[in-house]
Amino acid sequence: MSVRVRFAPSPTGYLHVGGLRTALYNYLFAKHHGGKCILRIEDTDRTRFVEGAVENLIRSLRWAGIEFDESPEVGGEYGPYTQSERFDMYRQYGMELLHKGHAYYAFDTPEELDAMRERQQKAGIAPRYDRTTMRNQYTLGEAETARLMADNAPHVIRLKVPLAGEIKFSDLVRGEIVVPARDVDDQILLKSDGFPTYHLANVVDDHFMQITHVIRGEEWLPSTPKHALMYDAFGWERPAFAHLPLLLNPDKSKLSKRQGDVAVEDYRDKGYFKEALVNFVALLGWNPTSDREIFSMAEMIETFRLEKVNKAGAVFDIQKLDWMNNEYLRLKPSAELADALIDEACEKGLTDNKAYLEQVITLVRERVHKVNELLPFATYMFQQPTEFDEEYKAKFWTDEAKQHIPKIIEKFRHAESFDHTTLNGIVKEYAKESGVKMGVFANVLRLMTTGKQVGAGVFETLETLGKEHVLARCEYFLGRFA
Ligand code: GLU
């Protein structure tokens, strides 16, 4: 039997990072087993539909490097599969369950349902549809049901869940799961407008799309007993289930917009590499055997095992993502980064010299986490500083420095070469002769040429700036503060 899995998002706006992880695990699992991974748009709830959401989902998934089989983009004929185009089929199978006695008509009004919930709340029981007291095919009898149906009375079709006993299924992450049937609601399968609910459409599609493994977020675990019952009622083989652990904020609450970005596009727009985001998301709940953390997509496909997915929730730690992004940043050739940034550098009036931009990137790349931090961080490499860190200046721009620095600058002026080794040698020698610590001079030179306390190595910075600019900057500084 060959593996077939699906990613089945609802088009409610954007791709959530949790959705990216679900899509990714499905993709890795399928590729690992030489199987197929399909995309299915679950848009049965038309009230939640958002214009452009499907295109947005597909764009984000493609950006992340996840491609779906059977979709036109990869030469397939069909996908993405769209549930709203298949409504007739769900209705047909909903009716089949009804005719087999596994589902029934219910006529309760919203007011009656509210009253039921209120009664249950008062009695301290969890709210669920109470088939034995409400207005449905069972309590009303066949004749009254037929009369109401002939009258076009508003109705839904509900799944008939056993009133007692247990529902069992196994989960590849969580093991055997046993749920008392009394805790499972008589789920609505077809709504009063005739539209299917998620549960009916999902099970019908997973069956006819020959899905072998349902891999989805833990929030769907309470739905699985209902789905298991439906497979049994249809007489269909159940797929294997795997529920992925929740993503958590650092305070262990469920990952929410309030505590940070949750849309994949936000991370893309902030300058994270897709490789880093995908690598980071992959490790939220999955521990490959080795103690490495950096994996390419091919390596993840190779090592992915559902059995290695954790049960415990995974904390979305943005600092780790930053660290990982930096690891990927180190691997990118500076020339490639310069290509990506030259237009922006021109627009910002920083430089139109790509060779110089590349040198600057090589100089500062280890000091930042993301590509889009490079230019803001390195602005001083393109523009002479006119503001100087006050605290830094107070500490190092001392009388002693004022006395020696002009002499060092004179030596720089006459230096034969302006590479960092030569400059370092000049300052070292001068420090030795004068008896002043070399670090003092290094700090003052950084202050004068960059205005800042932090940056790349000072002599490498001077070399990259070049003699002309270094002398001009020092003269400016001395003109103002000597
Ligand atoms: N449409 C559901 C969602 O939005 C899919 C759940 C499932 O994979 O069964 O996540």
Short mmCIF file of C-alpha atoms and ligand atoms in Angstrom, two decimals:
data_model
loop_
_atom_site.label_atom_id
_atom_site.label_comp_id
_atom_site.label_asym_id
_atom_site.label_seq_id
_atom_site.Cartn_x
_atom_site.Cartn_y
_atom_site.Cartn_z
CA MET A 1 0.00 0.00 0.00
CA SER A 2 1.58 3.30 -0.96
CA VAL A 3 1.41 6.24 1.40
CA ARG A 4 -1.05 9.03 0.61
CA VAL A 5 -1.41 12.01 2.91
CA ARG A 6 -3.05 15.40 2.66
CA PHE A 7 -2.76 18.91 4.01
CA ALA A 8 -6.30 20.18 4.43
CA PRO A 9 -6.38 23.85 5.42
CA SER A 10 -9.47 26.00 5.67
CA PRO A 11 -9.03 29.24 3.74
CA THR A 12 -9.50 31.64 6.63
CA GLY A 13 -6.79 34.14 5.73
CA TYR A 14 -3.15 33.19 5.92
CA LEU A 15 -0.88 30.21 6.53
CA HIS A 16 -0.32 29.85 10.28
CA VAL A 17 3.11 28.62 11.38
CA GLY A 18 1.29 25.64 12.93
CA GLY A 19 -0.24 24.97 9.50
CA LEU A 20 3.20 25.16 7.96
CA ARG A 21 4.39 22.50 10.38
CA THR A 22 1.40 20.25 9.61
CA ALA A 23 1.98 20.68 5.87
CA LEU A 24 5.67 20.03 6.30
CA TYR A 25 5.27 16.83 8.33
CA ASN A 26 2.80 15.50 5.77
CA TYR A 27 5.20 16.38 2.99
CA LEU A 28 8.25 14.87 4.75
CA PHE A 29 6.33 11.71 5.61
CA ALA A 30 5.09 11.26 2.03
CA LYS A 31 8.49 11.92 0.48
CA HIS A 32 10.24 9.65 2.98
CA HIS A 33 7.97 6.79 1.94
CA GLY A 34 7.91 7.62 -1.76
CA GLY A 35 4.21 8.41 -1.43
CA LYS A 36 1.96 11.30 -2.38
CA CYS A 37 1.00 14.46 -0.53
CA ILE A 38 -2.06 16.32 -1.77
CA LEU A 39 -3.57 19.70 -0.97
CA ARG A 40 -7.25 19.90 -0.12
CA ILE A 41 -9.01 23.17 0.52
CA GLU A 42 -11.65 22.65 3.22
CA ASP A 43 -14.06 25.48 2.54
CA THR A 44 -17.34 23.94 3.65
CA ASP A 45 -17.90 26.73 6.15
CA ARG A 46 -18.74 29.55 3.78
CA THR A 47 -19.16 32.03 6.63
CA ARG A 48 -15.44 31.80 7.40
CA PHE A 49 -14.31 32.14 3.78
CA VAL A 50 -11.83 34.96 3.14
CA GLU A 51 -11.27 36.35 -0.36
CA GLY A 52 -7.76 35.60 -1.65
CA ALA A 53 -6.99 33.19 1.19
CA VAL A 54 -6.48 30.17 -1.07
CA GLU A 55 -3.98 32.02 -3.28
CA ASN A 56 -2.24 33.28 -0.17
CA LEU A 57 -1.96 29.77 1.30
CA ILE A 58 -0.56 28.38 -1.91
CA ARG A 59 1.92 31.24 -2.23
CA SER A 60 3.22 30.74 1.31
CA LEU A 61 3.47 26.96 0.92
CA ARG A 62 5.33 27.33 -2.36
CA TRP A 63 7.67 29.91 -0.83
CA ALA A 64 8.47 27.39 1.90
CA GLY A 65 9.36 24.78 -0.72
CA ILE A 66 6.41 22.45 -0.15
CA GLU A 67 4.95 21.13 -3.38
CA PHE A 68 1.85 19.03 -3.66
CA ASP A 69 1.28 16.07 -5.90
CA GLU A 70 -1.62 16.01 -8.32
CA SER A 71 -1.70 19.80 -8.55
CA PRO A 72 -1.38 21.58 -11.90
CA GLU A 73 1.78 23.39 -10.79
CA VAL A 74 3.71 20.16 -10.62
CA GLY A 75 2.23 18.67 -13.75
CA GLY A 76 -0.64 16.96 -11.97
CA GLU A 77 -4.15 17.16 -13.29
CA TYR A 78 -6.44 17.87 -10.36
CA GLY A 79 -5.45 19.56 -7.13
CA PRO A 80 -5.79 21.47 -5.10
CA TYR A 81 -9.01 19.65 -4.31
CA THR A 82 -11.73 22.04 -3.24
CA GLN A 83 -14.57 20.84 -1.06
CA SER A 84 -17.07 23.47 -2.19
CA GLU A 85 -16.99 21.82 -5.62
CA ARG A 86 -17.98 18.47 -4.13
CA PHE A 87 -21.05 19.29 -2.03
CA ASP A 88 -23.39 16.86 -3.81
CA MET A 89 -21.15 13.98 -2.94
CA TYR A 90 -21.12 14.79 0.78
CA ARG A 91 -24.88 15.08 0.80
CA GLN A 92 -25.18 11.68 -0.86
CA TYR A 93 -22.97 10.04 1.78
CA GLY A 94 -24.67 11.89 4.64
CA MET A 95 -27.95 10.43 3.42
CA GLU A 96 -26.38 7.00 3.16
CA LEU A 97 -25.54 7.08 6.88
CA LEU A 98 -29.12 8.14 7.58
CA HIS A 99 -30.57 5.29 5.55
CA LYS A 100 -28.27 2.82 7.27
CA GLY A 101 -29.53 4.00 10.66
CA HIS A 102 -26.24 5.65 11.73
CA ALA A 103 -27.60 9.16 11.47
CA TYR A 104 -30.96 10.81 12.09
CA TYR A 105 -33.04 13.93 11.48
CA ALA A 106 -33.20 16.54 14.23
CA PHE A 107 -35.62 19.49 14.20
CA ASP A 108 -34.60 21.52 17.23
CA THR A 109 -34.69 25.30 16.93
CA PRO A 110 -31.72 27.41 18.09
CA GLU A 111 -33.83 28.47 21.11
CA GLU A 112 -34.48 24.85 22.05
CA LEU A 113 -30.78 24.07 21.79
CA ASP A 114 -29.91 27.07 23.95
CA ALA A 115 -32.41 25.94 26.58
CA MET A 116 -30.90 22.45 26.52
CA ARG A 117 -27.40 23.85 27.09
CA GLU A 118 -28.64 26.00 29.93
CA ARG A 119 -30.25 22.98 31.62
CA GLN A 120 -27.03 21.04 31.25
CA GLN A 121 -24.96 23.89 32.61
CA LYS A 122 -27.21 24.15 35.68
CA ALA A 123 -26.93 20.41 36.23
CA GLY A 124 -23.13 20.70 35.92
CA ILE A 125 -22.78 18.41 32.89
CA ALA A 126 -20.69 19.09 29.79
CA PRO A 127 -22.92 20.45 27.01
CA ARG A 128 -23.76 17.90 24.32
CA TYR A 129 -26.81 17.11 22.23
CA ASP A 130 -29.17 15.04 24.32
CA ARG A 131 -30.84 12.79 21.81
CA THR A 132 -33.29 11.32 24.33
CA THR A 133 -35.04 14.54 25.26
CA MET A 134 -34.85 16.70 22.14
CA ARG A 135 -37.04 16.88 19.02
CA ASN A 136 -35.67 14.33 16.58
CA GLN A 137 -36.48 11.20 14.63
CA TYR A 138 -36.18 9.09 17.80
CA THR A 139 -38.29 11.04 20.19
CA LEU A 140 -40.89 12.08 17.59
CA GLY A 141 -41.25 8.77 15.81
CA GLU A 142 -41.30 7.97 12.09
CA ALA A 143 -44.79 9.32 11.31
CA GLU A 144 -44.18 12.75 12.87
CA THR A 145 -40.72 12.89 11.27
CA ALA A 146 -42.23 12.15 7.85
CA ARG A 147 -44.87 14.82 8.41
CA LEU A 148 -42.27 17.45 9.37
CA MET A 149 -40.13 16.53 6.38
CA ALA A 150 -43.13 16.79 4.04
CA ASP A 151 -43.73 20.20 5.61
CA ASN A 152 -40.17 21.29 4.81
CA ALA A 153 -39.45 21.82 8.51
CA PRO A 154 -35.91 23.10 9.11
CA HIS A 155 -33.69 20.20 10.16
CA VAL A 156 -30.15 18.92 10.42
CA ILE A 157 -28.78 15.40 10.15
CA ARG A 158 -26.81 14.18 13.14
CA LEU A 159 -24.48 11.26 13.68
CA LYS A 160 -25.93 8.63 16.00
CA VAL A 161 -23.21 8.09 18.59
CA PRO A 162 -23.74 5.13 20.97
CA LEU A 163 -25.07 6.26 24.34
CA ALA A 164 -22.71 3.96 26.26
CA GLY A 165 -19.53 1.98 25.72
CA GLU A 166 -16.16 3.09 24.43
CA ILE A 167 -14.70 4.39 21.19
CA LYS A 168 -11.14 3.28 20.52
CA PHE A 169 -8.57 4.29 17.96
CA SER A 170 -4.83 4.32 17.77
CA ASP A 171 -2.66 7.32 17.19
CA LEU A 172 0.89 7.06 15.89
CA VAL A 173 2.06 9.79 18.27
CA ARG A 174 -0.13 9.12 21.30
CA GLY A 175 -0.73 5.38 21.20
CA GLU A 176 -4.09 3.78 21.99
CA ILE A 177 -6.86 6.23 22.75
CA VAL A 178 -10.07 5.24 24.49
CA VAL A 179 -12.94 7.68 24.82
CA PRO A 180 -16.24 6.99 26.62
CA ALA A 181 -19.00 7.23 24.01
CA ARG A 182 -21.10 9.37 26.35
CA ASP A 183 -18.46 12.14 25.99
CA VAL A 184 -18.89 12.28 22.22
CA ASP A 185 -21.51 14.55 20.74
CA ASP A 186 -24.08 13.56 18.12
CA GLN A 187 -22.20 15.61 15.56
CA ILE A 188 -24.15 17.50 12.91
CA LEU A 189 -23.22 16.04 9.50
CA LEU A 190 -25.50 18.06 7.23
CA LYS A 191 -26.58 21.53 8.28
CA SER A 192 -30.05 23.03 7.87
CA ASP A 193 -28.95 24.67 4.60
CA GLY A 194 -27.95 21.24 3.32
CA PHE A 195 -24.23 22.01 3.49
CA PRO A 196 -21.94 19.39 5.02
CA THR A 197 -19.93 20.04 8.14
CA TYR A 198 -16.16 19.65 8.26
CA HIS A 199 -16.54 16.18 9.81
CA LEU A 200 -18.63 14.65 7.05
CA ALA A 201 -16.67 16.21 4.18
CA ASN A 202 -13.35 15.35 5.79
CA VAL A 203 -14.14 11.66 6.26
CA VAL A 204 -15.72 11.23 2.83
CA ASP A 205 -12.76 12.91 1.16
CA ASP A 206 -10.12 11.05 3.14
CA HIS A 207 -11.80 7.80 2.11
CA PHE A 208 -12.22 8.56 -1.59
CA MET A 209 -8.83 10.24 -1.86
CA GLN A 210 -7.39 7.03 -0.41
CA ILE A 211 -5.62 8.80 2.40
CA THR A 212 -3.57 6.30 4.39
CA HIS A 213 -2.38 8.59 7.21
CA VAL A 214 -4.22 11.56 8.67
CA ILE A 215 -1.52 13.81 10.13
CA ARG A 216 -2.95 16.94 11.76
CA GLY A 217 -2.77 19.21 14.77
CA GLU A 218 -3.76 18.12 18.26
CA GLU A 219 -6.73 20.48 18.22
CA TRP A 220 -8.46 17.91 15.98
CA LEU A 221 -8.02 15.05 18.43
CA PRO A 222 -11.52 15.48 19.97
CA SER A 223 -12.99 15.08 16.47
CA THR A 224 -11.29 11.77 15.81
CA PRO A 225 -13.69 9.52 17.81
CA LYS A 226 -16.52 10.88 15.66
CA HIS A 227 -14.53 10.23 12.53
CA ALA A 228 -13.66 6.71 13.67
CA LEU A 229 -17.36 5.99 14.20
CA MET A 230 -18.17 7.33 10.75
CA TYR A 231 -15.61 5.11 9.03
CA ASP A 232 -17.06 2.13 10.87
CA ALA A 233 -20.62 3.15 10.01
CA PHE A 234 -19.77 3.44 6.31
CA GLY A 235 -17.94 0.13 6.48
CA TRP A 236 -14.72 1.84 5.34
CA GLU A 237 -11.23 1.11 6.57
CA ARG A 238 -9.95 3.80 8.93
CA PRO A 239 -6.74 5.62 8.01
CA ALA A 240 -3.92 5.76 10.56
CA PHE A 241 -4.05 8.89 12.72
CA ALA A 242 -1.20 11.06 14.01
CA HIS A 243 -1.94 14.19 16.03
CA LEU A 244 0.87 16.71 16.26
CA PRO A 245 1.63 18.53 19.53
CA LEU A 246 0.38 22.06 20.12
CA LEU A 247 2.63 25.05 19.49
CA LEU A 248 3.05 27.17 22.61
CA ASN A 249 4.06 30.70 23.54
CA PRO A 250 7.11 30.93 25.85
CA ASP A 251 4.69 31.17 28.82
CA LYS A 252 3.28 27.78 27.73
CA SER A 253 -0.09 29.16 26.62
CA LYS A 254 -1.33 28.18 23.17
CA LEU A 255 0.57 30.07 20.45
CA SER A 256 -1.35 33.25 19.78
CA LYS A 257 -1.17 36.37 17.69
CA ARG A 258 -1.08 38.46 20.82
CA GLN A 259 2.40 37.23 21.74
CA GLY A 260 4.06 37.39 18.32
CA ASP A 261 3.64 36.75 14.64
CA VAL A 262 1.84 33.58 13.59
CA ALA A 263 1.56 34.05 9.83
CA VAL A 264 4.27 32.54 7.65
CA GLU A 265 4.21 35.65 5.45
CA ASP A 266 5.14 37.83 8.44
CA TYR A 267 8.34 35.85 8.89
CA ARG A 268 9.06 36.03 5.17
CA ASP A 269 8.51 39.80 5.19
CA LYS A 270 10.77 40.21 8.20
CA GLY A 271 13.64 38.74 6.23
CA TYR A 272 13.86 35.19 7.57
CA PHE A 273 15.18 32.66 5.11
CA LYS A 274 12.64 30.05 4.11
CA GLU A 275 15.21 27.34 4.79
CA ALA A 276 15.65 28.61 8.35
CA LEU A 277 11.92 28.94 9.05
CA VAL A 278 11.22 25.48 7.66
CA ASN A 279 14.11 23.94 9.59
CA PHE A 280 12.98 25.67 12.79
CA VAL A 281 9.32 24.70 12.38
CA ALA A 282 10.31 21.10 11.62
CA LEU A 283 11.99 20.82 15.01
CA LEU A 284 8.88 21.99 16.89
CA GLY A 285 7.80 18.62 18.15
CA TRP A 286 10.13 16.35 16.24
CA ASN A 287 13.53 15.19 17.45
CA PRO A 288 15.70 13.53 14.88
CA THR A 289 18.06 11.04 16.48
CA SER A 290 21.26 13.05 16.07
CA ASP A 291 22.09 16.12 18.15
CA ARG A 292 22.36 18.31 15.08
CA GLU A 293 19.86 21.06 14.48
CA ILE A 294 20.56 22.23 10.95
CA PHE A 295 18.85 20.11 8.32
CA SER A 296 18.20 20.70 4.65
CA MET A 297 14.85 19.63 3.22
CA ALA A 298 16.51 16.55 1.69
CA GLU A 299 18.02 15.59 5.05
CA MET A 300 14.69 16.05 6.79
CA ILE A 301 12.97 13.82 4.25
CA GLU A 302 15.64 11.23 4.87
CA THR A 303 15.37 11.28 8.69
CA PHE A 304 11.68 11.99 9.29
CA ARG A 305 9.81 9.44 11.42
CA LEU A 306 6.33 9.96 12.88
CA GLU A 307 7.36 7.78 15.83
CA LYS A 308 9.85 10.49 16.79
CA VAL A 309 7.17 13.18 17.10
CA ASN A 310 6.61 14.27 20.71
CA LYS A 311 3.37 14.36 22.62
CA ALA A 312 4.28 17.42 24.68
CA GLY A 313 3.57 20.90 23.32
CA ALA A 314 6.48 22.65 21.62
CA VAL A 315 7.50 26.19 22.56
CA PHE A 316 7.87 28.60 19.66
CA ASP A 317 11.14 30.22 20.70
CA ILE A 318 11.87 33.19 18.47
CA GLN A 319 15.45 33.41 19.76
CA LYS A 320 16.12 29.96 18.46
CA LEU A 321 14.66 30.95 15.10
CA ASP A 322 16.98 33.98 15.07
CA TRP A 323 19.94 31.77 15.87
CA MET A 324 18.97 29.36 13.13
CA ASN A 325 18.46 32.13 10.62
CA ASN A 326 21.93 33.36 11.44
CA GLU A 327 23.32 29.88 10.79
CA TYR A 328 21.79 30.02 7.32
CA LEU A 329 23.00 33.59 6.85
CA ARG A 330 26.56 32.40 7.43
CA LEU A 331 26.19 29.88 4.64
CA LYS A 332 24.98 32.38 2.02
CA PRO A 333 27.72 33.81 -0.18
CA SER A 334 28.07 37.58 0.35
CA ALA A 335 27.78 38.10 -3.40
CA GLU A 336 24.31 36.54 -3.32
CA LEU A 337 23.28 38.80 -0.44
CA ALA A 338 24.70 41.83 -2.25
CA ASP A 339 22.63 40.92 -5.30
CA ALA A 340 19.55 40.78 -3.11
CA LEU A 341 20.25 44.10 -1.39
CA ILE A 342 21.80 46.36 -4.02
CA ASP A 343 18.49 47.85 -5.18
CA GLU A 344 17.47 48.69 -1.65
CA ALA A 345 20.93 50.15 -0.96
CA CYS A 346 20.53 52.43 -4.00
CA GLU A 347 17.01 53.45 -3.03
CA LYS A 348 18.15 54.35 0.45
CA GLY A 349 20.99 56.39 -1.03
CA LEU A 350 23.63 54.23 0.69
CA THR A 351 25.63 52.99 -2.28
CA ASP A 352 25.34 51.85 -5.87
CA ASN A 353 28.67 50.04 -5.71
CA LYS A 354 27.91 46.34 -5.51
CA ALA A 355 31.52 45.31 -4.93
CA TYR A 356 31.74 47.62 -1.91
CA LEU A 357 28.35 46.40 -0.64
CA GLU A 358 29.63 42.85 -0.84
CA GLN A 359 32.71 43.77 1.21
CA VAL A 360 30.54 45.44 3.85
CA ILE A 361 28.29 42.39 4.02
CA THR A 362 31.28 40.14 4.54
CA LEU A 363 32.40 42.46 7.32
CA VAL A 364 29.15 42.68 9.32
CA ARG A 365 27.19 39.54 8.45
CA GLU A 366 27.99 37.74 11.67
CA ARG A 367 26.63 40.56 13.77
CA VAL A 368 23.02 40.28 12.55
CA HIS A 369 20.33 37.57 12.44
CA LYS A 370 18.39 38.46 9.34
CA VAL A 371 19.10 39.75 5.85
CA ASN A 372 16.97 42.83 6.29
CA GLU A 373 19.01 43.84 9.33
CA LEU A 374 22.20 44.08 7.26
CA LEU A 375 21.70 47.53 5.74
CA PRO A 376 20.31 49.23 8.86
CA PHE A 377 23.14 47.71 10.90
CA ALA A 378 25.83 48.79 8.44
CA THR A 379 24.54 52.27 7.58
CA TYR A 380 27.71 53.79 9.09
CA MET A 381 29.76 51.99 6.45
CA PHE A 382 28.08 54.16 3.81
CA GLN A 383 27.54 57.46 5.58
CA GLN A 384 29.93 59.43 7.72
CA PRO A 385 28.61 59.40 11.27
CA THR A 386 27.61 62.76 12.70
CA GLU A 387 26.32 61.38 15.97
CA PHE A 388 28.54 59.61 18.44
CA ASP A 389 27.58 57.28 21.28
CA GLU A 390 27.79 59.60 24.31
CA GLU A 391 28.57 56.98 26.88
CA TYR A 392 31.27 55.50 24.69
CA LYS A 393 32.76 58.91 23.99
CA ALA A 394 32.80 59.85 27.68
CA LYS A 395 34.63 56.66 28.49
CA PHE A 396 37.33 56.69 25.81
CA TRP A 397 37.69 60.23 24.45
CA THR A 398 40.01 61.20 27.33
CA ASP A 399 42.81 63.77 27.54
CA GLU A 400 45.24 60.95 27.02
CA ALA A 401 43.47 59.87 23.84
CA LYS A 402 43.34 63.46 22.62
CA GLN A 403 47.08 63.66 22.99
CA HIS A 404 47.96 60.45 21.16
CA ILE A 405 45.30 59.90 18.51
CA PRO A 406 46.41 62.67 16.10
CA LYS A 407 49.84 61.02 16.00
CA ILE A 408 48.35 57.62 15.15
CA ILE A 409 46.29 59.23 12.41
CA GLU A 410 49.45 60.78 10.99
CA LYS A 411 50.98 57.32 10.85
CA PHE A 412 47.86 56.05 9.06
CA ARG A 413 48.22 58.89 6.55
CA HIS A 414 51.67 57.69 5.64
CA ALA A 415 50.94 53.95 5.81
CA GLU A 416 52.07 52.14 2.70
CA SER A 417 49.18 49.81 2.73
CA PHE A 418 45.77 50.08 4.42
CA ASP A 419 45.01 46.46 5.21
CA HIS A 420 43.94 45.47 8.73
CA THR A 421 47.23 43.72 9.58
CA THR A 422 49.28 46.81 8.78
CA LEU A 423 46.90 49.10 10.70
CA ASN A 424 46.86 46.74 13.65
CA GLY A 425 50.70 46.70 13.57
CA ILE A 426 50.91 50.49 13.57
CA VAL A 427 48.62 50.86 16.58
CA LYS A 428 50.27 48.01 18.45
CA GLU A 429 53.69 49.52 18.03
CA TYR A 430 52.50 52.97 19.03
CA ALA A 431 50.81 51.54 22.12
CA LYS A 432 54.03 49.84 23.13
CA GLU A 433 56.05 53.01 22.72
CA SER A 434 53.57 55.21 24.55
CA GLY A 435 52.73 52.75 27.31
CA VAL A 436 48.98 53.17 26.71
CA LYS A 437 46.81 50.10 26.32
CA MET A 438 46.12 49.16 22.70
CA GLY A 439 42.42 48.62 23.50
CA VAL A 440 42.02 52.30 24.33
CA PHE A 441 43.15 53.31 20.85
CA ALA A 442 41.07 50.63 19.18
CA ASN A 443 37.97 51.95 20.94
CA VAL A 444 38.68 55.55 20.05
CA LEU A 445 39.25 54.66 16.40
CA ARG A 446 35.93 52.81 16.35
CA LEU A 447 34.18 55.76 17.97
CA MET A 448 35.63 58.25 15.48
CA THR A 449 34.91 56.24 12.36
CA THR A 450 31.59 54.55 13.21
CA GLY A 451 30.10 56.50 16.13
CA LYS A 452 29.03 53.22 17.72
CA GLN A 453 30.19 50.84 20.42
CA VAL A 454 29.36 47.70 18.48
CA GLY A 455 30.40 46.59 15.04
CA ALA A 456 32.77 44.29 13.26
CA GLY A 457 36.48 44.12 14.13
CA VAL A 458 37.81 47.68 14.17
CA PHE A 459 40.84 47.16 11.92
CA GLU A 460 38.77 45.19 9.40
CA THR A 461 36.27 48.05 9.50
CA LEU A 462 39.02 50.60 8.76
CA GLU A 463 40.36 48.49 5.92
CA THR A 464 36.91 48.20 4.33
CA LEU A 465 36.21 51.92 4.68
CA GLY A 466 39.56 52.67 3.02
CA LYS A 467 42.20 55.28 3.75
CA GLU A 468 40.43 58.27 2.26
CA HIS A 469 37.23 57.78 4.22
CA VAL A 470 38.98 56.87 7.46
CA LEU A 471 41.09 60.04 7.35
CA ALA A 472 38.09 62.19 6.45
CA ARG A 473 36.04 60.73 9.30
CA CYS A 474 38.85 61.19 11.82
CA GLU A 475 39.36 64.79 10.73
CA TYR A 476 35.66 65.48 11.09
CA PHE A 477 35.69 64.05 14.60
CA LEU A 478 38.81 65.97 15.63
CA GLY A 479 37.35 69.13 14.14
CA ARG A 480 34.37 68.82 16.45
CA PHE A 481 35.81 67.34 19.62
CA ALA A 482 39.60 67.83 19.78
N1 GLU B 1 -9.72 21.86 7.71
C1 GLU B 1 -9.04 21.47 8.91
C2 GLU B 1 -8.12 22.61 9.29
O1 GLU B 1 -8.42 23.70 8.96
C3 GLU B 1 -8.29 20.18 8.66
C4 GLU B 1 -8.17 19.26 9.81
C5 GLU B 1 -7.72 17.90 9.31
O2 GLU B 1 -6.59 17.83 8.84
O3 GLU B 1 -8.51 16.99 9.37
O4 GLU B 1 -7.11 22.46 9.90
#
